[in-house]
Each structure stands twice: as structure tokens, then as C-alpha cells.
Amino acid sequence: MSAEHPGRDGFDEVFCELLPRLYRRAAMLAGESAQDVVHETYLRLAARPERLTAHPVPYAYAFRALVSTIRDDARRRRRQVLTGQPPEVPSGGGVLELREAEWQVRWLLRQLTLKQAAAVVLVDLDAHTIDEAAEILGVHRGTISRARARALDALRTLTKDPTA
């Protein structure tokens, strides 16, 4: 342990273990600013490292901080306008199809509110229960249920084929 930063060594180790998962979730929720958001989350958590290292579920604590950072970042960027529909990309090999699918998932999640996207990520992608997701985000289970239901309705509307 460092004399300057007690608990800092353990913090860096815990955060580094969480980093790949946090970055993937940030990419889904924040898109191109994912690296900035994860860095900002790191700085926020590093200010009080003992809170992360002492938490019974460090990922839950870090994810909540990540969502808070994304929300704050979105407030700062309100005046920016997102682009419209994703560009047409020809379907070729498996890698290209995977990249296209990842881009579409990110685009779809960015069409939702942050609360809705966080609910979908936690429940549908990370396989948490509604109660676990509510605990991670520090809200009532009904809030997560409503946000997820609204998100799924919005996603169904967005993915309907207009020619059908």
C-alpha cells in the first residue's frame, strides 16, 4: 500500500478487473465517448478508493458510477445533435456482420433514455433480476420494470420493418 494513497493499490487492481466489462457497457450506453466516460468514472471512484474496494459487489458500485457519469456527460452535451439512421453497410463475412450488429445495438440503445438503456443492459444483457438491477442503480424495482418495459416497446417500434 502506498503511503500517499492508502488502499490505492487494491483499488487499481479491482478497477482493472472491472475495466473490460465497464468499457463494453459504456460503449453501449455512451457510444463514441465511452473512453472519456470510463476515464471520468475512474477519476470519480479514485477520489474515494475505499468505497469501491469495500463494496460487496464492486461491479454494481462501478456501474452505478458509470451511469451517473454518462448522465452528467449527456447534460453537458445537450446541444449536440445525434445523427439519424445508421449507414447502409453491405453484409459480407462474419466479422462485418458482427460489427454491423454491434453498431446497431449501440445506435438502438442511444435512442432510449439513459434510465431505459441502463435497465435493458442490466436485465437483458447482464442477466440481472429486476431486483438486482434496482439495487445496482439505487432505485425502486418498479422504476426498473417501467423503464425496461418502455425501452422494449421503443425498441420494438424502432426495429419494425416499415415495408411490412
XYZ file of N, CA and C in Angstrom:
492
model
N 0.819 -1.186 0.000
C 0.000 0.000 0.000
C 0.864 1.250 0.000
N 0.470 2.212 -0.740
C 1.216 3.454 -0.850
C 0.934 4.334 0.356
N 1.939 5.063 0.845
C 1.736 5.962 1.964
C 0.907 7.168 1.542
N 1.048 7.566 0.274
C 0.283 8.703 -0.230
C -1.189 8.377 -0.381
N -1.492 7.220 -0.891
C -2.856 6.833 -1.195
C -3.171 5.490 -0.550
N -3.605 5.485 0.719
C -3.914 4.206 1.349
C -5.044 3.506 0.606
N -4.869 2.235 0.327
C -5.901 1.465 -0.357
C -5.876 1.621 -1.858
N -4.986 2.429 -2.375
C -4.941 2.732 -3.804
C -4.536 1.510 -4.636
N -3.578 0.721 -4.123
C -3.137 -0.454 -4.867
C -4.288 -1.428 -5.070
N -5.046 -1.686 -4.023
C -6.205 -2.571 -4.129
C -7.265 -2.003 -5.056
N -7.413 -0.695 -5.027
C -8.393 -0.044 -5.895
C -8.044 -0.256 -7.359
N -6.783 0.003 -7.704
C -6.371 -0.151 -9.106
C -6.563 -1.589 -9.577
N -6.260 -2.536 -8.714
C -6.430 -3.948 -9.073
C -7.907 -4.276 -9.326
N -8.777 -3.823 -8.425
C -10.213 -4.078 -8.584
C -10.738 -3.387 -9.836
N -10.357 -2.125 -10.024
C -10.851 -1.391 -11.178
C -10.368 -2.015 -12.481
N -9.123 -2.455 -12.512
C -8.583 -3.088 -13.727
C -9.320 -4.374 -14.061
N -9.765 -5.107 -13.046
C -10.557 -6.311 -13.298
C -11.916 -5.963 -13.894
N -12.472 -4.830 -13.482
C -13.793 -4.405 -13.959
C -13.728 -3.662 -15.286
N -12.559 -3.178 -15.642
C -12.398 -2.291 -16.787
C -12.965 -2.823 -18.103
N -12.672 -4.061 -18.524
C -13.221 -4.520 -19.806
C -14.753 -4.507 -19.831
N -15.347 -4.978 -18.751
C -16.817 -5.016 -18.683
C -17.404 -3.613 -18.642
N -16.803 -2.716 -17.859
C -17.283 -1.336 -17.793
C -17.149 -0.651 -19.152
N -16.038 -0.901 -19.829
C -15.853 -0.272 -21.135
C -16.895 -0.760 -22.139
N -17.183 -2.072 -22.139
C -18.211 -2.592 -23.059
C -19.562 -1.947 -22.777
N -19.901 -1.815 -21.502
C -21.189 -1.205 -21.148
C -21.197 0.279 -21.484
N -20.098 0.946 -21.275
C -20.013 2.365 -21.624
C -20.149 2.549 -23.125
N -19.560 1.650 -23.903
C -19.674 1.735 -25.363
C -21.121 1.591 -25.788
N -21.862 0.725 -25.121
C -23.278 0.547 -25.451
C -24.113 1.750 -25.046
N -23.802 2.333 -23.903
C -24.620 3.417 -23.373
C -24.178 4.802 -23.823
N -22.884 4.981 -24.048
C -22.373 6.317 -24.356
C -21.796 6.444 -25.753
N -21.656 5.326 -26.457
C -21.165 5.383 -27.829
C -19.731 5.833 -27.929
N -19.485 6.819 -28.781
C -18.129 7.256 -29.084
C -17.408 7.873 -27.897
N -18.143 8.353 -26.907
C -17.490 8.967 -25.746
C -17.220 7.953 -24.637
N -17.275 6.666 -24.950
C -17.104 5.618 -23.943
C -15.773 5.732 -23.210
N -14.682 5.952 -23.943
C -13.370 6.047 -23.285
C -13.332 7.213 -22.305
N -13.868 8.342 -22.722
C -13.896 9.514 -21.835
C -14.731 9.235 -20.595
N -15.865 8.584 -20.779
C -16.767 8.307 -19.666
C -16.123 7.334 -18.682
N -15.477 6.298 -19.197
C -14.810 5.339 -18.304
C -13.673 6.032 -17.551
N -12.925 6.884 -18.233
C -11.848 7.615 -17.566
C -12.407 8.514 -16.475
N -13.457 9.230 -16.775
C -14.089 10.094 -15.778
C -14.616 9.279 -14.601
N -15.178 8.110 -14.886
C -15.655 7.222 -13.814
C -14.488 6.792 -12.933
N -13.371 6.446 -13.560
C -12.173 6.068 -12.807
C -11.756 7.209 -11.875
N -11.720 8.421 -12.396
C -11.298 9.555 -11.579
C -12.250 9.782 -10.408
N -13.544 9.634 -10.666
C -14.524 9.788 -9.588
C -14.333 8.733 -8.510
N -14.174 7.496 -8.935
C -14.023 6.406 -7.971
C -12.680 6.487 -7.256
N -11.640 6.941 -7.932
C -10.307 7.026 -7.336
C -10.243 8.079 -6.238
N -11.166 9.029 -6.263
C -11.182 10.049 -5.225
C -11.456 9.432 -3.849
N -12.215 8.348 -3.828
C -12.508 7.618 -2.591
C -12.405 6.125 -2.876
N -11.195 5.615 -3.009
C -10.997 4.226 -3.436
C -11.582 3.195 -2.489
N -11.635 3.517 -1.211
C -12.145 2.551 -0.237
C -13.620 2.216 -0.459
N -14.364 3.107 -1.070
C -15.786 2.825 -1.329
C -15.951 1.699 -2.343
N -15.102 1.672 -3.350
C -15.164 0.598 -4.344
C -14.625 -0.698 -3.764
N -13.478 -0.629 -3.117
C -12.851 -1.854 -2.621
C -13.631 -2.486 -1.480
N -14.357 -1.693 -0.709
C -15.126 -2.235 0.418
C -16.533 -2.661 0.018
N -16.963 -2.286 -1.174
C -18.338 -2.615 -1.591
C -18.460 -4.123 -1.813
N -19.582 -4.729 -1.375
C -19.742 -6.175 -1.548
C -19.792 -6.608 -3.016
N -20.268 -5.738 -3.904
C -20.313 -6.047 -5.326
C -19.683 -4.855 -6.060
N -18.368 -4.871 -6.214
C -17.692 -3.720 -6.826
C -18.221 -3.355 -8.209
N -18.615 -4.350 -9.028
C -19.146 -4.023 -10.354
C -20.410 -3.180 -10.235
N -21.272 -3.528 -9.292
C -22.515 -2.779 -9.115
C -22.215 -1.324 -8.756
N -21.270 -1.124 -7.853
C -20.896 0.227 -7.448
C -20.290 0.994 -8.623
N -19.409 0.330 -9.367
C -18.767 0.980 -10.510
C -19.768 1.260 -11.628
N -20.714 0.326 -11.878
C -21.710 0.538 -12.924
C -22.594 1.734 -12.584
N -22.975 1.832 -11.321
C -23.792 2.963 -10.901
C -23.042 4.277 -11.118
N -21.759 4.294 -10.778
C -20.939 5.487 -11.012
C -20.822 5.780 -12.505
N -20.703 4.726 -13.309
C -20.621 4.885 -14.760
C -21.898 5.526 -15.310
N -23.055 5.035 -14.886
C -24.333 5.596 -15.344
C -24.457 7.048 -14.917
N -24.037 7.348 -13.707
C -24.077 8.733 -13.228
C -23.169 9.625 -14.076
N -22.010 9.120 -14.424
C -21.077 9.878 -15.261
C -21.649 10.093 -16.657
N -22.279 9.071 -17.208
C -22.897 9.201 -18.533
C -24.010 10.246 -18.493
N -24.809 10.216 -17.438
C -25.895 11.189 -17.289
C -25.320 12.602 -17.235
N -24.270 12.798 -16.443
C -23.650 14.116 -16.346
C -23.056 14.545 -17.687
N -22.427 13.608 -18.394
C -21.857 13.897 -19.699
C -22.949 14.301 -20.691
N -24.078 13.602 -20.629
C -25.194 13.925 -21.535
C -25.736 15.325 -21.258
N -25.780 15.699 -20.012
C -26.236 17.052 -19.668
C -25.312 18.112 -20.254
N -24.013 17.805 -20.240
C -23.051 18.768 -20.798
C -23.149 18.858 -22.320
N -23.585 17.784 -22.937
C -23.613 17.735 -24.403
C -25.009 17.923 -24.992
N -25.932 18.457 -24.235
C -27.324 18.577 -24.696
C -27.482 19.225 -26.058
N -26.650 20.152 -26.361
C -26.798 20.893 -27.616
C -26.319 20.120 -28.840
N -25.619 19.028 -28.629
C -25.170 18.231 -29.760
C -26.325 17.402 -30.299
N -26.353 17.247 -31.606
C -27.418 16.507 -32.260
C -26.866 15.169 -32.752
N -27.562 14.081 -32.417
C -27.141 12.764 -32.890
C -27.472 12.618 -34.370
N -26.720 11.786 -35.047
C -27.004 11.524 -36.448
C -28.250 10.662 -36.561
N -28.793 10.603 -37.731
C -30.026 9.865 -37.972
C -29.818 8.370 -38.081
N -30.316 7.796 -39.121
C -30.269 6.352 -39.330
C -28.838 5.866 -39.557
N -28.576 4.616 -39.172
C -27.244 4.070 -39.438
C -27.009 3.947 -40.937
N -25.758 4.084 -41.366
C -25.480 3.973 -42.795
C -25.687 2.544 -43.285
N -25.995 2.428 -44.551
C -26.162 1.100 -45.150
C -24.790 0.468 -45.314
N -24.628 -0.718 -44.770
C -23.370 -1.453 -44.866
C -23.684 -2.802 -45.483
N -22.999 -3.147 -46.541
C -23.280 -4.445 -47.145
C -22.900 -5.583 -46.203
N -23.752 -6.609 -46.151
C -23.468 -7.774 -45.322
C -22.524 -8.683 -46.084
N -21.401 -8.953 -45.485
C -20.392 -9.786 -46.130
C -20.056 -10.961 -45.256
N -18.869 -10.945 -44.696
C -18.406 -12.043 -43.862
C -18.911 -11.918 -42.442
N -18.530 -12.852 -41.609
C -18.971 -12.903 -40.222
C -18.517 -11.718 -39.397
N -17.283 -11.258 -39.607
C -16.758 -10.139 -38.839
C -17.529 -8.872 -39.160
N -17.792 -8.646 -40.423
C -18.532 -7.465 -40.829
C -19.944 -7.490 -40.254
N -20.584 -8.646 -40.302
C -21.927 -8.759 -39.744
C -21.927 -8.503 -38.245
N -20.911 -8.988 -37.545
C -20.804 -8.762 -36.105
C -20.624 -7.280 -35.807
N -19.754 -6.619 -36.544
C -19.539 -5.177 -36.359
C -20.814 -4.384 -36.642
N -21.527 -4.776 -37.683
C -22.776 -4.101 -38.022
C -23.794 -4.291 -36.905
N -23.881 -5.498 -36.373
C -24.816 -5.774 -35.278
C -24.449 -4.966 -34.033
N -23.156 -4.891 -33.719
C -22.725 -4.089 -32.569
C -23.087 -2.620 -32.760
N -22.884 -2.115 -33.955
C -23.210 -0.716 -34.234
C -24.711 -0.489 -34.078
N -25.499 -1.419 -34.581
C -26.945 -1.272 -34.477
C -27.416 -1.318 -33.030
N -26.821 -2.191 -32.225
C -27.186 -2.241 -30.805
C -26.858 -0.922 -30.131
N -25.676 -0.392 -30.401
C -25.306 0.895 -29.812
C -26.250 2.000 -30.260
N -26.575 2.001 -31.535
C -27.482 3.029 -32.052
C -28.845 2.905 -31.385
N -29.353 1.681 -31.284
C -30.667 1.467 -30.658
C -30.662 1.897 -29.195
N -29.613 1.555 -28.461
C -29.555 1.947 -27.052
C -29.486 3.459 -26.886
N -28.844 4.143 -27.830
C -28.769 5.599 -27.738
C -30.088 6.278 -28.072
N -31.035 5.534 -28.627
C -32.353 6.109 -28.904
C -33.217 6.103 -27.646
N -32.787 5.385 -26.634
C -33.518 5.282 -25.372
C -33.006 6.320 -24.390
N -33.788 6.558 -23.343
C -33.275 7.394 -22.263
C -32.189 6.600 -21.546
N -31.365 7.286 -20.797
C -30.289 6.605 -20.076
C -30.854 5.586 -19.095
N -31.935 5.937 -18.416
C -32.547 5.016 -17.458
C -33.052 3.757 -18.169
N -33.675 3.931 -19.320
C -34.168 2.785 -20.085
C -33.015 1.923 -20.581
N -31.978 2.553 -21.117
C -30.834 1.795 -21.629
C -30.136 1.038 -20.500
N -29.983 1.674 -19.345
C -29.347 1.007 -18.205
C -30.169 -0.200 -17.763
N -31.491 -0.077 -17.768
C -32.354 -1.199 -17.390
C -32.200 -2.355 -18.367
N -32.174 -2.064 -19.648
C -32.012 -3.122 -20.658
C -30.643 -3.780 -20.525
N -29.598 -2.988 -20.331
C -28.249 -3.548 -20.204
C -28.169 -4.471 -18.998
N -28.647 -4.006 -17.857
C -28.538 -4.818 -16.642
C -29.394 -6.074 -16.693
N -30.650 -5.941 -17.122
C -31.575 -7.084 -17.075
C -31.384 -8.005 -18.273
N -31.319 -7.462 -19.469
C -31.309 -8.292 -20.669
C -29.919 -8.691 -21.151
N -28.915 -7.857 -20.911
C -27.571 -8.195 -21.366
C -26.707 -8.780 -20.247
N -26.820 -8.217 -19.044
C -26.019 -8.715 -17.923
C -26.745 -9.786 -17.109
N -27.994 -10.085 -17.444
C -28.787 -11.147 -16.814
C -29.001 -10.946 -15.317
N -29.180 -9.698 -14.900
C -29.558 -9.437 -13.516
C -31.073 -9.508 -13.408
N -31.564 -9.794 -12.214
C -33.008 -9.743 -11.987
C -33.414 -8.277 -11.876
N -34.717 -8.033 -11.929
C -35.225 -6.667 -11.761
C -34.778 -6.120 -10.406
N -34.881 -6.948 -9.364
C -34.487 -6.507 -8.022
C -32.996 -6.176 -7.949
N -32.157 -7.000 -8.568
C -30.717 -6.732 -8.572
C -30.402 -5.447 -9.334
N -31.061 -5.258 -10.473
C -30.837 -4.041 -11.267
C -31.265 -2.806 -10.480
N -32.386 -2.910 -9.784
C -32.861 -1.788 -8.973
C -31.865 -1.464 -7.864
N -31.318 -2.496 -7.249
C -30.330 -2.283 -6.191
C -29.060 -1.650 -6.746
N -28.615 -2.113 -7.895
C -27.401 -1.561 -8.511
C -27.571 -0.074 -8.806
N -28.736 0.300 -9.337
C -28.969 1.696 -9.699
C -29.516 2.530 -8.551
N -29.865 1.874 -7.439
C -30.363 2.604 -6.274
C -31.755 3.172 -6.454
N -32.598 2.434 -7.171
C -33.984 2.869 -7.390
C -34.930 1.733 -7.010
N -36.210 2.023 -6.993
C -37.226 1.018 -6.682
C -37.360 0.052 -7.855
N -37.720 -1.190 -7.554
C -37.855 -2.209 -8.601
C -38.893 -1.810 -9.646
N -39.934 -1.083 -9.240
C -40.958 -0.628 -10.180
C -40.405 0.352 -11.200
N -39.439 1.156 -10.779
C -38.803 2.103 -11.685
C -38.068 1.361 -12.793
N -37.345 0.306 -12.411
C -36.623 -0.509 -13.401
C -37.608 -1.225 -14.313
N -38.665 -1.782 -13.731
C -39.658 -2.511 -14.537
C -40.297 -1.600 -15.574
N -40.693 -0.403 -15.141
C -41.320 0.543 -16.081
C -40.336 0.998 -17.145
N -39.119 1.321 -16.714
C -38.107 1.780 -17.671
C -37.816 0.690 -18.699
N -37.691 -0.550 -18.235
C -37.406 -1.659 -19.151
C -38.575 -1.893 -20.097
N -39.807 -1.865 -19.580
C -40.986 -2.076 -20.426
C -41.073 -0.996 -21.500
N -40.850 0.250 -21.120
C -40.890 1.351 -22.089
C -39.760 1.209 -23.110
N -38.595 0.769 -22.634
C -37.460 0.578 -23.534
C -37.759 -0.509 -24.551
N -38.305 -1.625 -24.091
C -38.608 -2.719 -25.012
C -39.672 -2.312 -26.025
N -40.678 -1.532 -25.590
C -41.684 -1.017 -26.525
C -41.028 -0.117 -27.574
N -40.146 0.753 -27.120
C -39.462 1.660 -28.051
C -38.580 0.876 -29.019
N -37.891 -0.136 -28.513
C -37.037 -0.944 -29.380
C -37.855 -1.716 -30.397
N -39.003 -2.216 -29.991
C -39.880 -2.918 -30.953
C -40.333 -1.964 -32.050
N -40.671 -0.741 -31.678
C -41.102 0.257 -32.664
C -39.954 0.610 -33.616
N -38.766 0.780 -33.058
C -37.605 1.147 -33.873
C -37.190 0.040 -34.829
N -37.418 -1.215 -34.448
C -36.944 -2.320 -35.272
C -38.019 -2.897 -36.190
N -39.223 -2.323 -36.175
C -40.258 -2.778 -37.101
C -39.870 -2.437 -38.522
N -40.145 -3.353 -39.418
C -39.864 -3.126 -40.836
C -40.968 -2.252 -41.411
N -40.647 -1.034 -41.871
C -41.680 -0.135 -42.388
C -42.330 -0.649 -43.680
N -41.698 -1.574 -44.364
C -42.279 -2.086 -45.597
C -43.211 -3.260 -45.341
N -43.219 -3.784 -44.107
C -44.070 -4.948 -43.784
C -45.493 -4.523 -43.508
